[in-house]
Amino acid sequence: MEGLTVVAGLIMLVGLIGIVVPVLPGLFLVWAAVLIWAVGAGAPAAWAVLGAATILALGGLLARYVLPGRRLRTAGVPTSTTLAGMALAVAGFFVLPVVGAFVGFVLGVYLAERVRLADGAMAWTSTRHALKAVGLSMGIELGTGLAIAITWVVGLLTV
């Protein structure tokens, strides 16, 4: 059981790093680590921890997409601009490993807003709003991952 706990902890750590460095599906890995541990432990308390982790993960995913999107709409940044940023983020991920997704997103948002608004200063303002939304999204995901990790540690102490 201790070996499985160590493996689950390592997967969870990799998942938390994957949230900050968006190369891996971080939140999914954190949740999957709890799943692996719960299956191995088999105790009712472990299943309760998995249930709590699942609720936290689903709530975090929902908040991760709803709150930044609402913030962008309030700032007047259209969905098409966000989609352009995402498209260039995907391209950037393959062109410049590690930082390419970030650079591509910023460039995509700026170019889409530059075309839409025809004013560089206003396009940069929209880009800043988009960057704040990405930061909020990452913060929500990291907070959710840490909440799941804390729930798991509490579960370790009770099982």
XYZ file of C-alpha atoms in Angstrom:
159
model
C 0.000 0.000 0.000
C 2.835 2.441 0.770
C 4.295 1.949 -2.701
C 0.967 2.771 -4.305
C 0.645 5.844 -2.102
C 4.081 7.053 -3.208
C 3.206 6.465 -6.875
C -0.087 8.352 -6.436
C 1.766 11.205 -4.731
C 4.290 11.412 -7.565
C 1.535 11.415 -10.193
C -0.190 14.163 -8.237
C 3.020 16.204 -8.116
C 3.495 15.811 -11.873
C -0.123 16.888 -12.345
C 0.364 20.022 -10.243
C 3.469 20.893 -12.253
C 1.466 20.230 -15.421
C -1.042 22.872 -14.354
C 1.656 25.540 -14.085
C 3.590 24.360 -17.154
C 0.705 23.477 -19.470
C 2.217 20.485 -21.211
C 0.314 17.769 -19.368
C -3.363 17.495 -18.425
C -2.584 18.590 -14.879
C -5.950 18.535 -13.165
C -6.820 15.191 -14.714
C -3.540 13.695 -13.450
C -4.187 14.989 -9.925
C -7.666 13.435 -9.952
C -6.372 10.193 -11.525
C -3.784 9.883 -8.755
C -6.591 9.921 -6.186
C -8.487 7.348 -8.260
C -5.468 5.017 -8.369
C -4.960 5.389 -4.626
C -8.650 4.813 -3.839
C -8.784 1.658 -5.957
C -5.652 0.360 -4.238
C -6.830 1.262 -0.744
C -10.346 -0.032 -1.249
C -11.491 1.424 2.069
C -14.782 3.321 2.340
C -12.890 6.439 3.442
C -10.732 6.236 0.295
C -13.861 6.123 -1.866
C -15.215 9.145 0.016
C -11.967 10.997 -0.723
C -12.334 10.067 -4.406
C -15.919 11.358 -4.371
C -14.801 14.648 -2.830
C -11.934 14.900 -5.330
C -14.359 14.299 -8.197
C -16.715 17.025 -6.979
C -13.798 19.426 -6.571
C -12.443 18.587 -10.041
C -15.797 19.054 -11.760
C -16.430 22.311 -9.917
C -12.955 23.550 -10.786
C -13.374 22.672 -14.458
C -16.691 24.480 -14.586
C -15.294 27.569 -12.865
C -12.182 27.463 -15.052
C -14.249 27.948 -18.187
C -17.147 30.070 -16.941
C -15.426 32.779 -14.892
C -12.680 33.850 -17.352
C -15.181 33.779 -20.254
C -17.569 36.017 -18.345
C -14.709 38.371 -17.525
C -13.736 38.596 -21.202
C -17.320 39.276 -22.305
C -17.565 42.044 -19.688
C -14.354 43.579 -21.073
C -15.778 43.447 -24.607
C -13.436 40.778 -25.975
C -15.426 38.602 -28.413
C -15.267 34.813 -28.522
C -13.744 34.932 -32.003
C -10.713 36.724 -30.572
C -10.283 34.070 -27.899
C -10.566 31.336 -30.533
C -7.907 33.045 -32.661
C -5.653 33.154 -29.607
C -6.232 29.460 -28.930
C -5.524 28.546 -32.541
C -2.178 30.323 -32.516
C -1.446 28.905 -29.055
C -1.749 25.382 -30.465
C 0.483 26.295 -33.415
C 2.952 28.012 -31.094
C 3.098 24.954 -28.847
C 4.583 22.958 -31.723
C 6.794 25.728 -33.113
C 8.340 26.882 -29.812
C 8.291 24.141 -27.175
C 7.395 25.204 -23.603
C 6.719 28.927 -24.228
C 5.156 28.700 -27.690
C 1.586 28.256 -26.473
C 1.799 31.409 -24.388
C 3.456 33.444 -27.151
C 0.998 32.121 -29.743
C -2.017 32.974 -27.576
C -0.859 36.548 -27.001
C -0.029 37.017 -30.674
C -3.338 35.508 -31.802
C -5.414 37.697 -29.495
C -3.487 40.817 -30.425
C -3.722 40.190 -34.184
C -7.444 39.366 -34.029
C -8.153 42.512 -32.022
C -5.878 44.610 -34.245
C -7.899 43.505 -37.277
C -11.232 43.973 -35.493
C -10.495 47.343 -33.881
C -7.891 48.818 -36.289
C -6.206 50.475 -33.307
C -3.038 49.102 -31.732
C -3.641 50.614 -28.299
C -7.164 49.231 -28.042
C -5.965 45.853 -29.333
C -3.313 45.760 -26.618
C -5.949 46.579 -23.978
C -8.023 43.604 -25.128
C -4.902 41.441 -25.109
C -4.203 42.405 -21.488
C -7.769 41.422 -20.559
C -7.269 38.065 -22.283
C -3.998 37.505 -20.417
C -5.699 38.250 -17.103
C -8.409 35.743 -17.997
C -5.777 33.091 -18.751
C -4.111 33.840 -15.420
C -7.461 33.516 -13.658
C -8.111 30.212 -15.412
C -4.698 28.863 -14.414
C -5.190 30.074 -10.839
C -8.552 28.345 -10.591
C -7.087 25.107 -11.936
C -4.089 25.262 -9.598
C -6.314 26.037 -6.612
C -8.530 23.103 -7.522
C -5.535 20.793 -7.873
C -4.187 21.877 -4.500
C -7.610 21.395 -2.892
C -7.714 17.851 -4.280
C -4.181 17.204 -3.013
C -5.087 18.475 0.461
C -8.221 16.305 0.444
C -6.065 13.313 -0.475
C -3.567 14.024 2.341
C -6.453 14.252 4.825
C -7.700 10.955 3.418
C -4.272 9.401 3.928
C -4.451 10.323 7.586
C -7.891 8.773 8.005
C -7.460 5.514 6.054
